[in-house]
Amino acid sequence: MSVNHFGTYILTRTLLPLMAQTSKLSGADVRIVTLSSVAHAMGRAEDKTLTFKGLDDFKREYADDTCPGWSRYTVSKLANLLFARQLQRYIDKAGLDILSTYINPGEVNTFADRMPFPKISKVFMGIFFAKPEQGAYTSCFAAASPLVRIHAGKYRDKYLVPVGKIGKLGKNAKREDLAVNLWTSTEKILEGMGIYMPEL
């Protein structure tokens, strides 16, 4: 979970001053699209005890869970979504015209070849899962559709599901305290490692 979240945070925050400058140019349309998943509202991601107040929360392995990998995945997708939500608040506070959206691409066949029986998995997923090209539709809509800019108030800080529709957030995804904790803790952890993010 930590590698996924911290990588997203560092990359976005490092590029943010450049995006801020670009957003001030005439005709500019700057958007930040963060990949999440319907999993953000499942399993451990819905745990009421989640706080994101310290490093231990980021390092939790969920070793006693039936499927620890799934537990970590759901929490990582929640973290991505909370980061994108707090990012929009940070951008708005700076008075910048940048849109932050977060998306669920849907069930997409991008991993059949890594399953225990790849040939069987390919057939099964070919029936029930979207092709990778189709899985990119909502990302492309969020990043490039003129409708998103025309109706910026409608799409700002929104969770998009296939294709380009506004979806419902899970309970923890609606918690502003979790988003603030995630943002603040991430900054403190990185500063402890000697990594400082540029301010706007």
Short mmCIF file of C-alpha atoms in Angstrom, two decimals:
data_model
loop_
_atom_site.label_atom_id
_atom_site.label_comp_id
_atom_site.label_asym_id
_atom_site.label_seq_id
_atom_site.Cartn_x
_atom_site.Cartn_y
_atom_site.Cartn_z
CA MET A 1 0.00 0.00 0.00
CA SER A 2 2.70 2.48 0.96
CA VAL A 3 4.69 2.25 -2.29
CA ASN A 4 1.56 2.83 -4.36
CA HIS A 5 0.35 5.82 -2.35
CA PHE A 6 3.70 7.49 -1.75
CA GLY A 7 4.64 7.22 -5.42
CA THR A 8 1.38 8.88 -6.47
CA TYR A 9 1.80 11.59 -3.84
CA ILE A 10 5.42 12.44 -4.67
CA LEU A 11 4.89 12.50 -8.44
CA THR A 12 1.76 14.66 -8.28
CA ARG A 13 3.08 17.11 -5.69
CA THR A 14 6.38 17.47 -7.56
CA LEU A 15 4.57 18.35 -10.79
CA LEU A 16 1.93 20.53 -9.14
CA PRO A 17 3.86 23.87 -9.31
CA LEU A 18 4.29 23.37 -13.08
CA MET A 19 0.60 22.48 -13.43
CA ALA A 20 -0.26 25.59 -11.40
CA GLN A 21 1.73 27.80 -13.79
CA THR A 22 0.17 26.10 -16.81
CA SER A 23 -3.36 26.54 -15.42
CA LYS A 24 -2.89 30.33 -15.50
CA LEU A 25 -2.22 30.41 -19.26
CA SER A 26 -4.98 31.48 -21.61
CA GLY A 27 -7.13 28.55 -22.71
CA ALA A 28 -5.41 26.14 -20.31
CA ASP A 29 -7.29 23.05 -19.15
CA VAL A 30 -5.33 21.28 -16.42
CA ARG A 31 -6.73 18.10 -14.90
CA ILE A 32 -5.40 15.46 -12.56
CA VAL A 33 -6.92 11.99 -12.87
CA THR A 34 -6.23 9.46 -10.12
CA LEU A 35 -6.90 5.76 -10.58
CA SER A 36 -8.99 4.17 -7.86
CA SER A 37 -11.43 1.26 -7.93
CA VAL A 38 -14.80 0.05 -6.73
CA ALA A 39 -12.64 -1.80 -4.19
CA HIS A 40 -12.26 1.48 -2.28
CA ALA A 41 -15.64 0.66 -0.72
CA MET A 42 -15.01 -3.01 0.05
CA GLY A 43 -13.42 -5.12 2.76
CA ARG A 44 -10.76 -3.41 4.87
CA ALA A 45 -11.29 -0.11 3.06
CA GLU A 46 -14.59 0.16 4.94
CA ASP A 47 -12.98 -0.50 8.33
CA LYS A 48 -14.15 2.19 10.77
CA THR A 49 -10.87 1.97 12.69
CA LEU A 50 -8.75 3.24 9.78
CA THR A 51 -7.04 6.50 10.72
CA PHE A 52 -3.97 7.03 8.46
CA LYS A 53 -2.38 8.82 11.40
CA GLY A 54 1.05 7.23 11.23
CA LEU A 55 3.48 4.94 9.46
CA ASP A 56 2.00 1.81 11.03
CA ASP A 57 -1.25 2.37 9.14
CA PHE A 58 0.66 2.47 5.86
CA LYS A 59 2.70 -0.64 6.66
CA ARG A 60 -0.18 -2.83 7.85
CA GLU A 61 0.01 -6.25 6.18
CA TYR A 62 -3.36 -7.70 7.29
CA ALA A 63 -1.58 -11.04 7.67
CA ASP A 64 -4.45 -12.60 9.62
CA ASP A 65 -7.02 -11.84 6.91
CA THR A 66 -8.18 -14.64 4.60
CA CYS A 67 -6.72 -12.75 1.63
CA PRO A 68 -4.13 -10.20 2.84
CA GLY A 69 -3.35 -9.06 -0.70
CA TRP A 70 -6.98 -8.12 -1.30
CA SER A 71 -7.13 -6.26 2.02
CA ARG A 72 -4.05 -4.22 1.13
CA TYR A 73 -5.43 -3.56 -2.35
CA THR A 74 -8.74 -2.18 -1.06
CA VAL A 75 -7.00 0.14 1.40
CA SER A 76 -4.58 1.34 -1.30
CA LYS A 77 -7.48 2.24 -3.59
CA LEU A 78 -9.15 4.12 -0.75
CA ALA A 79 -5.88 5.98 -0.14
CA ASN A 80 -5.67 6.95 -3.82
CA LEU A 81 -9.19 8.32 -3.71
CA LEU A 82 -8.71 10.21 -0.42
CA PHE A 83 -5.51 11.73 -1.79
CA ALA A 84 -7.34 12.97 -4.90
CA ARG A 85 -10.12 14.47 -2.75
CA GLN A 86 -7.70 16.31 -0.47
CA LEU A 87 -5.69 17.40 -3.50
CA GLN A 88 -8.75 19.22 -4.85
CA ARG A 89 -9.17 21.02 -1.52
CA TYR A 90 -5.48 21.98 -1.58
CA ILE A 91 -5.80 23.27 -5.15
CA ASP A 92 -9.00 25.19 -4.39
CA LYS A 93 -7.39 26.82 -1.35
CA ALA A 94 -4.60 28.05 -3.64
CA GLY A 95 -7.23 29.55 -5.96
CA LEU A 96 -6.19 27.47 -8.97
CA ASP A 97 -8.42 26.27 -11.80
CA ILE A 98 -7.30 22.65 -11.79
CA LEU A 99 -9.68 19.70 -11.68
CA SER A 100 -8.99 16.60 -9.62
CA THR A 101 -11.11 13.55 -10.43
CA TYR A 102 -10.71 9.90 -9.49
CA ILE A 103 -11.93 6.97 -11.48
CA ASN A 104 -12.96 3.35 -11.39
CA PRO A 105 -12.09 1.91 -14.83
CA GLY A 106 -14.41 -1.07 -14.27
CA GLU A 107 -13.58 -4.76 -14.45
CA VAL A 108 -10.78 -4.90 -17.01
CA ASN A 109 -8.79 -7.91 -18.24
CA THR A 110 -5.23 -6.73 -17.65
CA PHE A 111 -3.95 -9.71 -15.67
CA ALA A 112 -5.23 -13.00 -17.19
CA ASP A 113 -1.69 -13.88 -18.26
CA ARG A 114 -0.57 -13.75 -14.61
CA MET A 115 -3.25 -16.08 -13.28
CA PRO A 116 -2.49 -19.74 -12.36
CA PHE A 117 -4.16 -21.04 -15.55
CA PRO A 118 -3.63 -18.23 -18.08
CA LYS A 119 -5.39 -19.84 -21.06
CA ILE A 120 -8.53 -20.61 -19.06
CA SER A 121 -8.38 -17.22 -17.34
CA LYS A 122 -8.12 -15.48 -20.71
CA VAL A 123 -11.32 -17.16 -21.93
CA PHE A 124 -13.20 -16.47 -18.68
CA MET A 125 -12.09 -12.85 -18.44
CA GLY A 126 -12.76 -12.35 -22.13
CA ILE A 127 -16.42 -13.07 -21.41
CA PHE A 128 -16.91 -11.13 -18.18
CA PHE A 129 -14.24 -8.42 -18.24
CA ALA A 130 -13.69 -5.44 -20.53
CA LYS A 131 -10.70 -5.29 -22.87
CA PRO A 132 -7.87 -2.94 -21.84
CA GLU A 133 -8.87 -0.44 -24.54
CA GLN A 134 -12.41 -0.30 -23.13
CA GLY A 135 -11.02 -0.01 -19.62
CA ALA A 136 -9.32 3.22 -20.66
CA TYR A 137 -12.57 4.94 -21.71
CA THR A 138 -13.34 6.56 -18.35
CA SER A 139 -9.73 7.69 -17.88
CA CYS A 140 -9.80 9.31 -21.32
CA PHE A 141 -13.16 10.92 -20.57
CA ALA A 142 -11.87 12.39 -17.30
CA ALA A 143 -8.62 13.60 -18.88
CA ALA A 144 -9.81 14.91 -22.23
CA SER A 145 -13.58 15.24 -22.66
CA PRO A 146 -14.67 18.86 -23.27
CA LEU A 147 -17.74 18.12 -21.13
CA VAL A 148 -15.59 17.87 -18.01
CA ARG A 149 -14.26 21.40 -18.50
CA ILE A 150 -17.58 22.85 -19.66
CA HIS A 151 -19.30 21.42 -16.58
CA ALA A 152 -16.34 21.79 -14.22
CA GLY A 153 -18.57 22.29 -11.18
CA LYS A 154 -20.24 18.96 -11.86
CA TYR A 155 -16.99 16.97 -12.23
CA ARG A 156 -14.66 18.68 -9.73
CA ASP A 157 -13.78 16.29 -6.88
CA LYS A 158 -15.95 13.52 -8.31
CA TYR A 159 -15.64 9.74 -8.55
CA LEU A 160 -16.21 8.60 -12.15
CA VAL A 161 -17.29 5.12 -13.19
CA PRO A 162 -17.71 3.61 -16.70
CA VAL A 163 -18.25 5.39 -18.85
CA GLY A 164 -17.86 8.91 -17.51
CA LYS A 165 -20.69 8.68 -14.99
CA ILE A 166 -20.54 10.03 -11.46
CA GLY A 167 -20.45 7.13 -8.99
CA LYS A 168 -21.17 6.75 -5.30
CA LEU A 169 -18.41 6.94 -2.72
CA GLY A 170 -17.89 4.39 0.03
CA LYS A 171 -18.33 5.46 3.66
CA ASN A 172 -14.64 6.01 4.42
CA ALA A 173 -14.13 7.83 1.13
CA LYS A 174 -16.56 10.50 2.35
CA ARG A 175 -14.61 11.10 5.56
CA GLU A 176 -12.77 14.40 5.38
CA ASP A 177 -10.82 13.55 8.54
CA LEU A 178 -9.31 10.49 6.82
CA ALA A 179 -8.29 12.54 3.79
CA VAL A 180 -6.67 15.20 5.99
CA ASN A 181 -4.89 12.54 8.09
CA LEU A 182 -3.59 10.80 4.96
CA TRP A 183 -2.23 14.04 3.51
CA THR A 184 -0.68 15.28 6.77
CA SER A 185 0.84 11.93 7.72
CA THR A 186 2.30 11.45 4.25
CA GLU A 187 4.02 14.85 4.43
CA LYS A 188 5.43 14.12 7.90
CA ILE A 189 6.70 10.67 6.90
CA LEU A 190 8.39 12.05 3.78
CA GLU A 191 9.91 14.96 5.72
CA GLY A 192 11.28 12.41 8.17
CA MET A 193 13.04 10.83 5.19
CA GLY A 194 14.38 14.22 4.08
CA ILE A 195 11.90 14.56 1.21
CA TYR A 196 10.13 17.92 1.11
CA MET A 197 7.33 18.72 -1.30
CA PRO A 198 7.23 22.09 -3.10
CA GLU A 199 4.48 24.48 -2.03
CA LEU A 200 2.22 26.28 -4.48
#
